GROMACS .gro file of C-alpha atoms in nm:
model
  179
    1MET     CA    1   0.000   0.000   0.000
    2SER     CA    2   0.126   0.343  -0.081
    3ARG     CA    3   0.075   0.658   0.118
    4VAL     CA    4   0.032   1.019   0.011
    5LYS     CA    5   0.037   1.338   0.212
    6ILE     CA    6  -0.218   1.605   0.123
    7LYS     CA    7  -0.179   1.926   0.319
    8ASP     CA    8  -0.181   1.814   0.685
    9LYS     CA    9  -0.330   1.464   0.634
   10THR     CA   10  -0.191   1.124   0.536
   11PHE     CA   11  -0.387   0.886   0.314
   12GLU     CA   12  -0.327   0.521   0.222
   13THR     CA   13  -0.431   0.340  -0.097
   14SER     CA   14  -0.756   0.150  -0.046
   15ILE     CA   15  -0.908   0.091  -0.394
   16SER     CA   16  -0.707   0.064  -0.714
   17GLU     CA   17  -0.790   0.237  -1.040
   18THR     CA   18  -0.820  -0.106  -1.204
   19GLU     CA   19  -1.087  -0.215  -0.956
   20ILE     CA   20  -1.274   0.116  -0.995
   21LYS     CA   21  -1.284   0.086  -1.374
   22GLN     CA   22  -1.404  -0.275  -1.355
   23ARG     CA   23  -1.694  -0.176  -1.129
   24ILE     CA   24  -1.779   0.116  -1.359
   25ARG     CA   25  -1.798  -0.124  -1.656
   26GLU     CA   26  -2.036  -0.349  -1.458
   27VAL     CA   27  -2.264  -0.059  -1.360
   28ALA     CA   28  -2.257   0.084  -1.715
   29ALA     CA   29  -2.369  -0.255  -1.852
   30ARG     CA   30  -2.672  -0.244  -1.619
   31ILE     CA   31  -2.752   0.113  -1.722
   32ASN     CA   32  -2.720   0.024  -2.092
   33LYS     CA   33  -2.971  -0.257  -2.043
   34ASP     CA   34  -3.213  -0.051  -1.832
   35MET     CA   35  -3.195   0.262  -2.051
   36ALA     CA   36  -3.222   0.096  -2.393
   37GLY     CA   37  -3.445   0.312  -2.612
   38LYS     CA   38  -3.468   0.599  -2.358
   39ASN     CA   39  -3.192   0.854  -2.450
   40PRO     CA   40  -3.111   0.930  -2.084
   41LEU     CA   41  -2.966   1.258  -1.960
   42PHE     CA   42  -2.671   1.196  -1.729
   43LEU     CA   43  -2.660   1.479  -1.477
   44SER     CA   44  -2.311   1.491  -1.328
   45VAL     CA   45  -2.259   1.655  -0.990
   46LEU     CA   46  -1.946   1.870  -0.995
   47ASN     CA   47  -1.674   1.883  -0.888
   48GLY     CA   48  -1.623   1.535  -0.750
   49ALA     CA   49  -1.805   1.328  -1.013
   50PHE     CA   50  -1.633   1.461  -1.324
   51ILE     CA   51  -1.380   1.177  -1.357
   52PHE     CA   52  -1.640   0.913  -1.272
   53THR     CA   53  -1.882   1.064  -1.524
   54ALA     CA   54  -1.619   1.065  -1.801
   55ASP     CA   55  -1.527   0.700  -1.741
   56LEU     CA   56  -1.891   0.594  -1.702
   57LEU     CA   57  -1.999   0.764  -2.026
   58ARG     CA   58  -1.717   0.595  -2.219
   59GLU     CA   59  -1.888   0.266  -2.125
   60ILE     CA   60  -2.243   0.378  -2.210
   61THR     CA   61  -2.356   0.246  -2.548
   62VAL     CA   62  -2.712   0.382  -2.562
   63PRO     CA   63  -2.775   0.728  -2.710
   64CYS     CA   64  -2.748   0.978  -2.424
   65GLU     CA   65  -2.672   1.333  -2.322
   66VAL     CA   66  -2.473   1.480  -2.034
   67SER     CA   67  -2.507   1.797  -1.832
   68PHE     CA   68  -2.355   1.926  -1.511
   69VAL     CA   69  -2.476   2.071  -1.184
   70LYS     CA   70  -2.255   2.205  -0.910
   71LEU     CA   71  -2.357   2.160  -0.548
   72ALA     CA   72  -2.149   2.235  -0.242
   73SER     CA   73  -2.180   2.095   0.111
   74TYR     CA   74  -1.824   2.019   0.228
   75GLN     CA   75  -1.557   2.227   0.396
   76GLY     CA   76  -1.229   2.040   0.451
   77ILE     CA   77  -1.320   1.685   0.561
   78THR     CA   78  -1.654   1.775   0.719
   79SER     CA   79  -1.998   1.827   0.568
   80THR     CA   80  -2.147   2.164   0.658
   81GLY     CA   81  -2.493   2.005   0.662
   82LYS     CA   82  -2.617   2.266   0.414
   83VAL     CA   83  -2.633   2.208   0.040
   84HIS     CA   84  -2.583   2.507  -0.190
   85GLU     CA   85  -2.653   2.500  -0.564
   86VAL     CA   86  -2.368   2.680  -0.735
   87LEU     CA   87  -2.437   2.587  -1.100
   88GLY     CA   88  -2.789   2.494  -1.201
   89ILE     CA   89  -2.965   2.291  -1.470
   90ASN     CA   90  -3.065   2.466  -1.793
   91GLU     CA   91  -3.210   2.173  -1.991
   92ASP     CA   92  -3.580   2.100  -2.040
   93LEU     CA   93  -3.626   1.778  -1.844
   94THR     CA   94  -3.994   1.716  -1.926
   95GLY     CA   95  -4.047   1.344  -1.977
   96ARG     CA   96  -3.673   1.269  -1.964
   97SER     CA   97  -3.502   0.973  -1.800
   98VAL     CA   98  -3.240   1.137  -1.579
   99VAL     CA   99  -2.948   0.959  -1.417
  100ILE     CA  100  -2.780   1.165  -1.146
  101VAL     CA  101  -2.410   1.081  -1.141
  102GLU     CA  102  -2.255   1.143  -0.799
  103ASP     CA  103  -1.909   1.067  -0.666
  104ILE     CA  104  -2.015   0.974  -0.313
  105VAL     CA  105  -2.338   0.952  -0.116
  106ASP     CA  106  -2.284   0.971   0.257
  107THR     CA  107  -2.569   1.136   0.452
  108GLY     CA  108  -2.789   1.154   0.141
  109ARG     CA  109  -2.892   1.515   0.205
  110THR     CA  110  -2.744   1.639  -0.123
  111MET     CA  111  -2.923   1.372  -0.325
  112LYS     CA  112  -3.251   1.427  -0.140
  113GLN     CA  113  -3.240   1.801  -0.210
  114MET     CA  114  -3.147   1.743  -0.573
  115ILE     CA  115  -3.427   1.491  -0.630
  116GLU     CA  116  -3.674   1.728  -0.465
  117SER     CA  117  -3.568   2.014  -0.694
  118LEU     CA  118  -3.589   1.786  -0.999
  119GLY     CA  119  -3.935   1.673  -0.890
  120THR     CA  120  -4.082   2.003  -1.005
  121ARG     CA  121  -3.963   1.947  -1.364
  122ASN     CA  122  -4.199   1.668  -1.485
  123LEU     CA  123  -3.929   1.405  -1.532
  124GLY     CA  124  -4.002   1.069  -1.689
  125SER     CA  125  -3.778   0.904  -1.427
  126VAL     CA  126  -3.480   0.980  -1.206
  127ASP     CA  127  -3.216   0.733  -1.090
  128ILE     CA  128  -2.902   0.776  -0.882
  129CYS     CA  129  -2.566   0.640  -0.994
  130ALA     CA  130  -2.298   0.674  -0.726
  131LEU     CA  131  -1.938   0.570  -0.738
  132PHE     CA  132  -1.936   0.530  -0.358
  133VAL     CA  133  -2.210   0.490  -0.097
  134LYS     CA  134  -2.156   0.500   0.280
  135PRO     CA  135  -2.458   0.299   0.402
  136ASP     CA  136  -2.370   0.346   0.772
  137LYS     CA  137  -2.380   0.725   0.736
  138LEU     CA  138  -2.698   0.746   0.524
  139GLU     CA  139  -2.963   0.960   0.695
  140GLU     CA  140  -3.210   0.996   0.409
  141PRO     CA  141  -3.406   0.707   0.255
  142LEU     CA  142  -3.273   0.692  -0.101
  143ASP     CA  143  -3.315   0.439  -0.378
  144ILE     CA  144  -2.961   0.426  -0.518
  145LYS     CA  145  -3.018   0.207  -0.822
  146TYR     CA  146  -2.660   0.209  -0.950
  147SER     CA  147  -2.366   0.194  -0.711
  148CYS     CA  148  -2.009   0.084  -0.772
  149PHE     CA  149  -1.891   0.052  -0.410
  150SER     CA  150  -2.037   0.043  -0.058
  151ILE     CA  151  -1.767   0.168   0.175
  152PRO     CA  152  -1.721   0.225   0.549
  153ASN     CA  153  -1.766   0.571   0.697
  154GLU     CA  154  -1.408   0.681   0.632
  155PHE     CA  155  -1.280   0.990   0.454
  156ILE     CA  156  -1.143   0.916   0.106
  157VAL     CA  157  -0.969   1.110  -0.171
  158GLY     CA  158  -0.869   1.045  -0.530
  159TYR     CA  159  -1.045   0.971  -0.856
  160GLY     CA  160  -1.221   1.308  -0.842
  161LEU     CA  161  -1.279   1.322  -0.466
  162ASP     CA  162  -1.084   1.583  -0.275
  163TYR     CA  163  -0.953   1.698   0.058
  164ASP     CA  164  -0.983   2.076   0.064
  165GLN     CA  165  -0.969   2.085  -0.321
  166GLN     CA  166  -0.652   1.868  -0.334
  167GLY     CA  167  -0.608   1.505  -0.442
  168ARG     CA  168  -0.877   1.487  -0.714
  169ASN     CA  169  -0.608   1.391  -0.967
  170LEU     CA  170  -0.502   1.072  -0.786
  171LYS     CA  171  -0.583   0.763  -0.995
  172ASP     CA  172  -0.658   0.535  -0.699
  173ILE     CA  173  -0.874   0.588  -0.391
  174TYR     CA  174  -0.690   0.672  -0.070
  175THR     CA  175  -0.835   0.648   0.282
  176LEU     CA  176  -0.745   0.890   0.561
  177VAL     CA  177  -0.496   0.738   0.804
  178GLU     CA  178  -0.556   0.828   1.169
  179GLU     CA  179  -0.222   0.926   1.317
   0.00000   0.00000   0.00000
């Protein structure tokens, strides 16, 4: 296992890029089957999901579109508990099949708020696709149809996820080491 230091924290490799990409291929195959004939809109949540979204879409074989929304709820390694929409949705979503692409679902507050705001737009359907889910931290009842990994309630960086805006460029996932 390798270690990296980001600012004042040390992180250790926990999930390899190879394993991540394999799981993404498996989830994409399920989405391709479920979304056949639907032309889904993949709605990627920035900043964390941009790498996941790019790799996921390279595995999607059905006609589709992608758009981005930017939400913020973290400061450092702690959630503020408040979700702020920084960049909104401009597309007409009437009757569309929407797949929200999120890097990590922990408490579920961000997803709950996003689904509630999408609920006013007459969608055909909405599904959640998360790279990581922390089931032990989930506070909101969510139907996460597509998930690559269920992980313990530990702080992770890499593959788009950050610690205070650093570490998104790491190819593997690294877990915070308590020192």
